PDB file of N, CA and C in Angstrom:
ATOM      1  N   UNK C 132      88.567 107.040 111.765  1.00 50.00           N
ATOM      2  CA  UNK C 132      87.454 107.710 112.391  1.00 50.00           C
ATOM      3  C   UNK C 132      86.884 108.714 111.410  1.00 50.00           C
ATOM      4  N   UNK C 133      85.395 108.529 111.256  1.00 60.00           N
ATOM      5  CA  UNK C 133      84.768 109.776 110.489  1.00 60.00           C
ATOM      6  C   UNK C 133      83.770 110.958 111.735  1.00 60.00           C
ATOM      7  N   UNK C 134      84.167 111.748 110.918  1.00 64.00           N
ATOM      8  CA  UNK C 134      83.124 112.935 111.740  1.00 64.00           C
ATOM      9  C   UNK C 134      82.347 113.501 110.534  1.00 64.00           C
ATOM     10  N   UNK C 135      81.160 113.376 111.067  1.00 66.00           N
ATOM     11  CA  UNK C 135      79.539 113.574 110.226  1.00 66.00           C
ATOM     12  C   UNK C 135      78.877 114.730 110.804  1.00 66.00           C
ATOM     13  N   UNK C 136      77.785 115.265 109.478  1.00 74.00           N
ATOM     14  CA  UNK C 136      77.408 116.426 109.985  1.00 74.00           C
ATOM     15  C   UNK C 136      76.027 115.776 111.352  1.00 74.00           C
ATOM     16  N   UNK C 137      75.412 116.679 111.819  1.00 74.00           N
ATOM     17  CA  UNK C 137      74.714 115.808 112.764  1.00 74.00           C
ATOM     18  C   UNK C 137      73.164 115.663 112.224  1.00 74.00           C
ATOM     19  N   UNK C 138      72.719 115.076 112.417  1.00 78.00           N
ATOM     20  CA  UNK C 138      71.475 114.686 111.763  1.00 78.00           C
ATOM     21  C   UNK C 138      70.340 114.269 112.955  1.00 78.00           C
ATOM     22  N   UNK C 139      69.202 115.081 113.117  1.00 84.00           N
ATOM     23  CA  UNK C 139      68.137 114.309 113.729  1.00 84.00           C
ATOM     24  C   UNK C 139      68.140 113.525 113.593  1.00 84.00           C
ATOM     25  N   UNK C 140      68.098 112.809 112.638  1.00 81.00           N
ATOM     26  CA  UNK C 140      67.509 110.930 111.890  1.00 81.00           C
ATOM     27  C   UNK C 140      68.368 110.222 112.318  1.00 81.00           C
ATOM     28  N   UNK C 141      69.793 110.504 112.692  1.00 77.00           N
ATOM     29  CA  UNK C 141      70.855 109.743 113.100  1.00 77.00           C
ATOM     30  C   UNK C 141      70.759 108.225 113.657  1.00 77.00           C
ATOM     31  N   UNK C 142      70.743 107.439 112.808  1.00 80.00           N
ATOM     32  CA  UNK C 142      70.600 105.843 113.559  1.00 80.00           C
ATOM     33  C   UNK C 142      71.839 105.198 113.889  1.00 80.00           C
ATOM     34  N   UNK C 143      73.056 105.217 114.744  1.00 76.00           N
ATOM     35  CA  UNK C 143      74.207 104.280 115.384  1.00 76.00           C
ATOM     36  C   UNK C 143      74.146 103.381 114.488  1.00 76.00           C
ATOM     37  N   UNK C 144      73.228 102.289 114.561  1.00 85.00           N
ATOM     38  CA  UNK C 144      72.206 100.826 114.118  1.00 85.00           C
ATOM     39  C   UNK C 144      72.569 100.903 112.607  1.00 85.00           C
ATOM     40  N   UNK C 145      72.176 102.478 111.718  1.00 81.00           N
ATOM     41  CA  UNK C 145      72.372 102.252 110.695  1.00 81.00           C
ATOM     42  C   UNK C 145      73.469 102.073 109.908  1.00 81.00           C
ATOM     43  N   UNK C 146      73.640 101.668 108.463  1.00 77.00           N
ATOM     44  CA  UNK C 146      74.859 101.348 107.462  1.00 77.00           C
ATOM     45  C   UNK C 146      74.982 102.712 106.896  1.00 77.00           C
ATOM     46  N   UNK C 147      76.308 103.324 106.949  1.00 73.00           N
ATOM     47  CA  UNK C 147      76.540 104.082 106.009  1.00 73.00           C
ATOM     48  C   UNK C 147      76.289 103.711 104.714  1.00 73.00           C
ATOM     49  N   UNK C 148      75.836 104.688 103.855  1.00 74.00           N
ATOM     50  CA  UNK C 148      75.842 104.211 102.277  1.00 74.00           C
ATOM     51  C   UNK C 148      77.228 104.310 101.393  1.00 74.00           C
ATOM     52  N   UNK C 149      78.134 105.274 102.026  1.00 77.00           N
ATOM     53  CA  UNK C 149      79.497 105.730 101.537  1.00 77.00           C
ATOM     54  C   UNK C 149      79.886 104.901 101.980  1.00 77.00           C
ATOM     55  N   UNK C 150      81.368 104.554 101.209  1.00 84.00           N
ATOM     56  CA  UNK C 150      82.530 103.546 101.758  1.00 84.00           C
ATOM     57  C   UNK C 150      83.777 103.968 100.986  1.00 84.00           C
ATOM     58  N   UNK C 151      84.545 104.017 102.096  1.00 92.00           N
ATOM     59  CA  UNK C 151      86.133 103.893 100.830  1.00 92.00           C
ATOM     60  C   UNK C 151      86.305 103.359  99.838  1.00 92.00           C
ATOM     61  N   UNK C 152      87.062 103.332  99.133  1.00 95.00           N
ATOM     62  CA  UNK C 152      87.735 102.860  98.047  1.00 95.00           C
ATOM     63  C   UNK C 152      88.497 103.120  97.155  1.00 95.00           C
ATOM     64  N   UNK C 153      89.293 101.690  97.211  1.00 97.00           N
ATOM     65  CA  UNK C 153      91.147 101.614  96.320  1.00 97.00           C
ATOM     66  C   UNK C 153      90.435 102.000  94.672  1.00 97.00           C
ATOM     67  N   UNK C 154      91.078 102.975  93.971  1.00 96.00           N
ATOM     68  CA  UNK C 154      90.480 103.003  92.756  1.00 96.00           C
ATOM     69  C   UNK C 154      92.242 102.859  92.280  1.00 96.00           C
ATOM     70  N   UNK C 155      92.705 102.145  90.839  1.00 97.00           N
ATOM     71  CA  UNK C 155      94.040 101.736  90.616  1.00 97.00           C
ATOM     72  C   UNK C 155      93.853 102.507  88.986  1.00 97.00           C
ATOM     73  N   UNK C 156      94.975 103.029  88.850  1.00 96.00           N
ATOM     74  CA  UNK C 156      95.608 103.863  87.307  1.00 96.00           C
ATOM     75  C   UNK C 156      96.694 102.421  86.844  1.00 96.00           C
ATOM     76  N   UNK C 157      96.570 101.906  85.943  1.00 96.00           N
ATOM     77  CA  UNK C 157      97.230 100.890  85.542  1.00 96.00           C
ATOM     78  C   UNK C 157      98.394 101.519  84.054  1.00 96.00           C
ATOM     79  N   UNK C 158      99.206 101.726  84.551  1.00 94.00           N
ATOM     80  CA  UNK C 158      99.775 101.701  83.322  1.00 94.00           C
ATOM     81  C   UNK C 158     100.265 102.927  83.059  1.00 94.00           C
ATOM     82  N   UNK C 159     100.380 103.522  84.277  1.00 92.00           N
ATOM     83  CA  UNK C 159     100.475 105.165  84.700  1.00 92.00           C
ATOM     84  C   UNK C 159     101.803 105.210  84.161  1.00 92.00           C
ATOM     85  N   UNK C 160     102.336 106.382  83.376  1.00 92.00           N
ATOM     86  CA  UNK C 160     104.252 106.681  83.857  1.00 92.00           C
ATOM     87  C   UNK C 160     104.485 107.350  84.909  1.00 92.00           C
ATOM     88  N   UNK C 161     105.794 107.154  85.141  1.00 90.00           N
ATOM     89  CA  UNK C 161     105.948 107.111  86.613  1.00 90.00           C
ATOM     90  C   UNK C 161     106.188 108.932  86.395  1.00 90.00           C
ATOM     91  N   UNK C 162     106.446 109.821  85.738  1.00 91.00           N
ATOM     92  CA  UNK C 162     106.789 110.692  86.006  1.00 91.00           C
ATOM     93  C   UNK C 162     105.301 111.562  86.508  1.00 91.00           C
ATOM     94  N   UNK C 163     104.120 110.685  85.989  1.00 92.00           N
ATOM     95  CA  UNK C 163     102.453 111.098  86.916  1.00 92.00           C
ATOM     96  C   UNK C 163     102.700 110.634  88.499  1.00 92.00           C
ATOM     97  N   UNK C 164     103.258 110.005  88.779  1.00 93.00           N
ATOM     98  CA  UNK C 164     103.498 109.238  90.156  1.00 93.00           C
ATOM     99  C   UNK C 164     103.828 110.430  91.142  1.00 93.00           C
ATOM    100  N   UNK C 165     102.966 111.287  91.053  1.00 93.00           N
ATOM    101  CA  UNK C 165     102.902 112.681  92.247  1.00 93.00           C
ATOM    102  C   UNK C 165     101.417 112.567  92.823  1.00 93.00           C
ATOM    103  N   UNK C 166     101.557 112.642  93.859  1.00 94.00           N
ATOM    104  CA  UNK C 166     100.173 112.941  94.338  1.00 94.00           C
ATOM    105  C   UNK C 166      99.381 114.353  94.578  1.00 94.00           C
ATOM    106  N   UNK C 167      99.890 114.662  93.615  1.00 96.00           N
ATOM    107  CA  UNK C 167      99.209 116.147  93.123  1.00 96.00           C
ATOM    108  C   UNK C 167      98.563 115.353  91.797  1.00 96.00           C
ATOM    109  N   UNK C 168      98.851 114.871  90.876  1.00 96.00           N
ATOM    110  CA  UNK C 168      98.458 114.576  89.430  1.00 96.00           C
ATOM    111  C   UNK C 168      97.682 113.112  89.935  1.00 96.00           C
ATOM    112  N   UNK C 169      97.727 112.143  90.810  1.00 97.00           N
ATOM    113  CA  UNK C 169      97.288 111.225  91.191  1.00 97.00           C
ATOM    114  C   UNK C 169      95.684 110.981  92.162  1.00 97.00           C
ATOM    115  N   UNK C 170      96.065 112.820  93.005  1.00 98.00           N
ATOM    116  CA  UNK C 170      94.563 113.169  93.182  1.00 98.00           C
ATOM    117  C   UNK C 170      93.428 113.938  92.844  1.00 98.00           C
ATOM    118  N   UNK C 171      94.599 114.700  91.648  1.00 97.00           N
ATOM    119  CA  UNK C 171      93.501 115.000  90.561  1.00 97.00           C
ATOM    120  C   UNK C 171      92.715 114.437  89.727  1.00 97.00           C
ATOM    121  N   UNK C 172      93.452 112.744  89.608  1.00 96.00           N
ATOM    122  CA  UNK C 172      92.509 112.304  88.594  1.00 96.00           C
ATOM    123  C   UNK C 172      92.026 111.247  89.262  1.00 96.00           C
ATOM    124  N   UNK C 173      92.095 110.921  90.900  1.00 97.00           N
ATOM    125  CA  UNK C 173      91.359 110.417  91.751  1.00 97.00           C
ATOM    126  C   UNK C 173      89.701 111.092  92.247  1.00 97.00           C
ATOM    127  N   UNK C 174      90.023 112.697  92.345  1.00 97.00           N
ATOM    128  CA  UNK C 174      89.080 113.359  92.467  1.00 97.00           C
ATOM    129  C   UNK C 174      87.844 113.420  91.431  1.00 97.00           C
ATOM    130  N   UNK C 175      88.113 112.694  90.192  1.00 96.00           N
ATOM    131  CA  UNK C 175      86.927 112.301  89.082  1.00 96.00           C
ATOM    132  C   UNK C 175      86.006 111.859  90.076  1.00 96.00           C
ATOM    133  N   UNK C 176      86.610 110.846  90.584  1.00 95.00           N
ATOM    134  CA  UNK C 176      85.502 109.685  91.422  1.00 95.00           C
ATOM    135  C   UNK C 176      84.979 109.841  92.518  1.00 95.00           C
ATOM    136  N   UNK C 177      85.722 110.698  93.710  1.00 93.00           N
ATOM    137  CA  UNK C 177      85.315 110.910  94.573  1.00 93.00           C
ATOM    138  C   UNK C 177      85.954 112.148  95.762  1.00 93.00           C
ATOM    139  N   UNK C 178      86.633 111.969  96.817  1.00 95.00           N
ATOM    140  CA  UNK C 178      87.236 112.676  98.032  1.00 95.00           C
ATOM    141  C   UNK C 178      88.632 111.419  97.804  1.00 95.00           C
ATOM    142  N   UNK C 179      90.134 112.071  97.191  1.00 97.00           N
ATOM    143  CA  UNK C 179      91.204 111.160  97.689  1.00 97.00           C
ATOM    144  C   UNK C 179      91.435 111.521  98.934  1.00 97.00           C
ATOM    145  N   UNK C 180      92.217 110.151  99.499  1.00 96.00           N
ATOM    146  CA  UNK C 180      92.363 110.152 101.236  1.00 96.00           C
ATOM    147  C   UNK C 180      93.941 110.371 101.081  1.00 96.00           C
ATOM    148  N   UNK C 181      94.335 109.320 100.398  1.00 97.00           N
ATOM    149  CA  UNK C 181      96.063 108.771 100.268  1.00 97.00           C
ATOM    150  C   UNK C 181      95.933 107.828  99.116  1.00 97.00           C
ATOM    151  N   UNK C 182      97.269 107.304  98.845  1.00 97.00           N
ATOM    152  CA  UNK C 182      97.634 106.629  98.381  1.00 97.00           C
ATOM    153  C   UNK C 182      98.389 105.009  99.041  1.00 97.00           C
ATOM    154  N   UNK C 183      98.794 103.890  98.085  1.00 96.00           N
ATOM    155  CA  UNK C 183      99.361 102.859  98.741  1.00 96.00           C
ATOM    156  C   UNK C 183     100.175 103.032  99.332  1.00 96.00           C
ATOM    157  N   UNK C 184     100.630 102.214 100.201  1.00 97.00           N
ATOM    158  CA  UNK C 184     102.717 102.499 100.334  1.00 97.00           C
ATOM    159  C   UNK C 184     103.441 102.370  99.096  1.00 97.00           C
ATOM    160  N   UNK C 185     102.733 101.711  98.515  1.00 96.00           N
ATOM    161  CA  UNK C 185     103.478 100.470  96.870  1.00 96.00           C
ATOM    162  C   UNK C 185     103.825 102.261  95.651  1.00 96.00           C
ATOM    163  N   UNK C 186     102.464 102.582  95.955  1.00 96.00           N
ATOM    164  CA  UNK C 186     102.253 104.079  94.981  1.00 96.00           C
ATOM    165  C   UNK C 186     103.493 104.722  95.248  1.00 96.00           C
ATOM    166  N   UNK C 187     103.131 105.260  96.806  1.00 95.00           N
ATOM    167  CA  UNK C 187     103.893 106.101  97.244  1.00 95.00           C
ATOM    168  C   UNK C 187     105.463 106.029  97.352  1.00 95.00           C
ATOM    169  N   UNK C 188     106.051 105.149  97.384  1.00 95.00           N
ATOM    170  CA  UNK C 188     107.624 104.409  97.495  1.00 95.00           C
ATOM    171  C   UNK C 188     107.789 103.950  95.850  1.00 95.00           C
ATOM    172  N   UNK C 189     107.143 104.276  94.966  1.00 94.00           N
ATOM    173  CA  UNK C 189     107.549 103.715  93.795  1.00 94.00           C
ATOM    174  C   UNK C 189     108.049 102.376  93.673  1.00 94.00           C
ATOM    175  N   UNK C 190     107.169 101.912  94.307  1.00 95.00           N
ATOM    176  CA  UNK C 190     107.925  99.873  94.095  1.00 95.00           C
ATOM    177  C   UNK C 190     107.289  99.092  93.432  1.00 95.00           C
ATOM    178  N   UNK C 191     105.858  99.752  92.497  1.00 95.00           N
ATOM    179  CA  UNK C 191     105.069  99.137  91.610  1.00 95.00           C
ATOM    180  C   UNK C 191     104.815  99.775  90.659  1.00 95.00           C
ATOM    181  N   UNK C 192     106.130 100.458  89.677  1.00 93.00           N
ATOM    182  CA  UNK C 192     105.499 100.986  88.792  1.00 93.00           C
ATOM    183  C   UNK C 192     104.458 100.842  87.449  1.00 93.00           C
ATOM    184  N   UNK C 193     103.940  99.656  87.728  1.00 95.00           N
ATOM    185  CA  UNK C 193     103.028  98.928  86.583  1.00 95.00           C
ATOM    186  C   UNK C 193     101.478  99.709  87.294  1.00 95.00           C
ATOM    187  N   UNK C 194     101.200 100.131  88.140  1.00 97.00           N
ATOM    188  CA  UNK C 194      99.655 100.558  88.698  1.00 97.00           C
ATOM    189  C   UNK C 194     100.158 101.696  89.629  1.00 97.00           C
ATOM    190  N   UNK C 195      99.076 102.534  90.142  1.00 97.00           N
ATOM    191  CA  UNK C 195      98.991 103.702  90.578  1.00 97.00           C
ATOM    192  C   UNK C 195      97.873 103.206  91.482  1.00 97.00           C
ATOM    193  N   UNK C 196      98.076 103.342  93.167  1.00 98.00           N
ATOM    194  CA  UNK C 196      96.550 103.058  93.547  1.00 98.00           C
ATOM    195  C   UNK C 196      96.166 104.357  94.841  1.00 98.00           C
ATOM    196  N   UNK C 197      94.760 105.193  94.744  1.00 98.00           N
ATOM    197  CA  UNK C 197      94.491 106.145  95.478  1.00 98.00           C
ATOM    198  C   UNK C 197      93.324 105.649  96.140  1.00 98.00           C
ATOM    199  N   UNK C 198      93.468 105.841  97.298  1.00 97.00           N
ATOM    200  CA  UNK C 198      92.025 105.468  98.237  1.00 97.00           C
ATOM    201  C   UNK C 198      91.018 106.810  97.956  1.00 97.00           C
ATOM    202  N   UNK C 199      89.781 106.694  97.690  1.00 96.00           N
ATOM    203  CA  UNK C 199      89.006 107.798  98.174  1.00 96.00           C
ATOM    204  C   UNK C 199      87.803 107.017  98.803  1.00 96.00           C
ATOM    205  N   UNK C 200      86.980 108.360  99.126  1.00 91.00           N
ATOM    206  CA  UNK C 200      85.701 108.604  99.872  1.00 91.00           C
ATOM    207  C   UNK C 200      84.441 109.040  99.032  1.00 91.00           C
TER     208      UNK C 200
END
């Protein structure tokens, strides 16, 4: 669920232009594998939300993946 500021123009009907998205650190060491250092350099791109389960449980240490907004 998102909560938006409110807008006269407000169309239901319409498409948001924003969308999530998985952005992936490939090749990360695992000792970056904090999500302090993971949404700092998520925050380049956008608003981080979270991370994978895969990230977060360390069960893929070949990629790093952070959702943002």
């Amino acid at each position: 669920m998102r909560l938006l500021k409110w807008s006269p123009n407000f169309d239901v009907r319409e498409e948001s232009p924003i969308a999530p998205a998985w952005i992936s650190f490939p090749k990360v060491h695992l000792h970056f594998f904090n999500m302090q250092i993971l949404f700092g350099l998520a925050s380049l791109f956008g608003r981080p939300l979270q991370t994978d389960q895969a990230t977060a449980s360390l069960s893929r240490p070949s990629v790093a993946r952070v959702l943002i907004y």
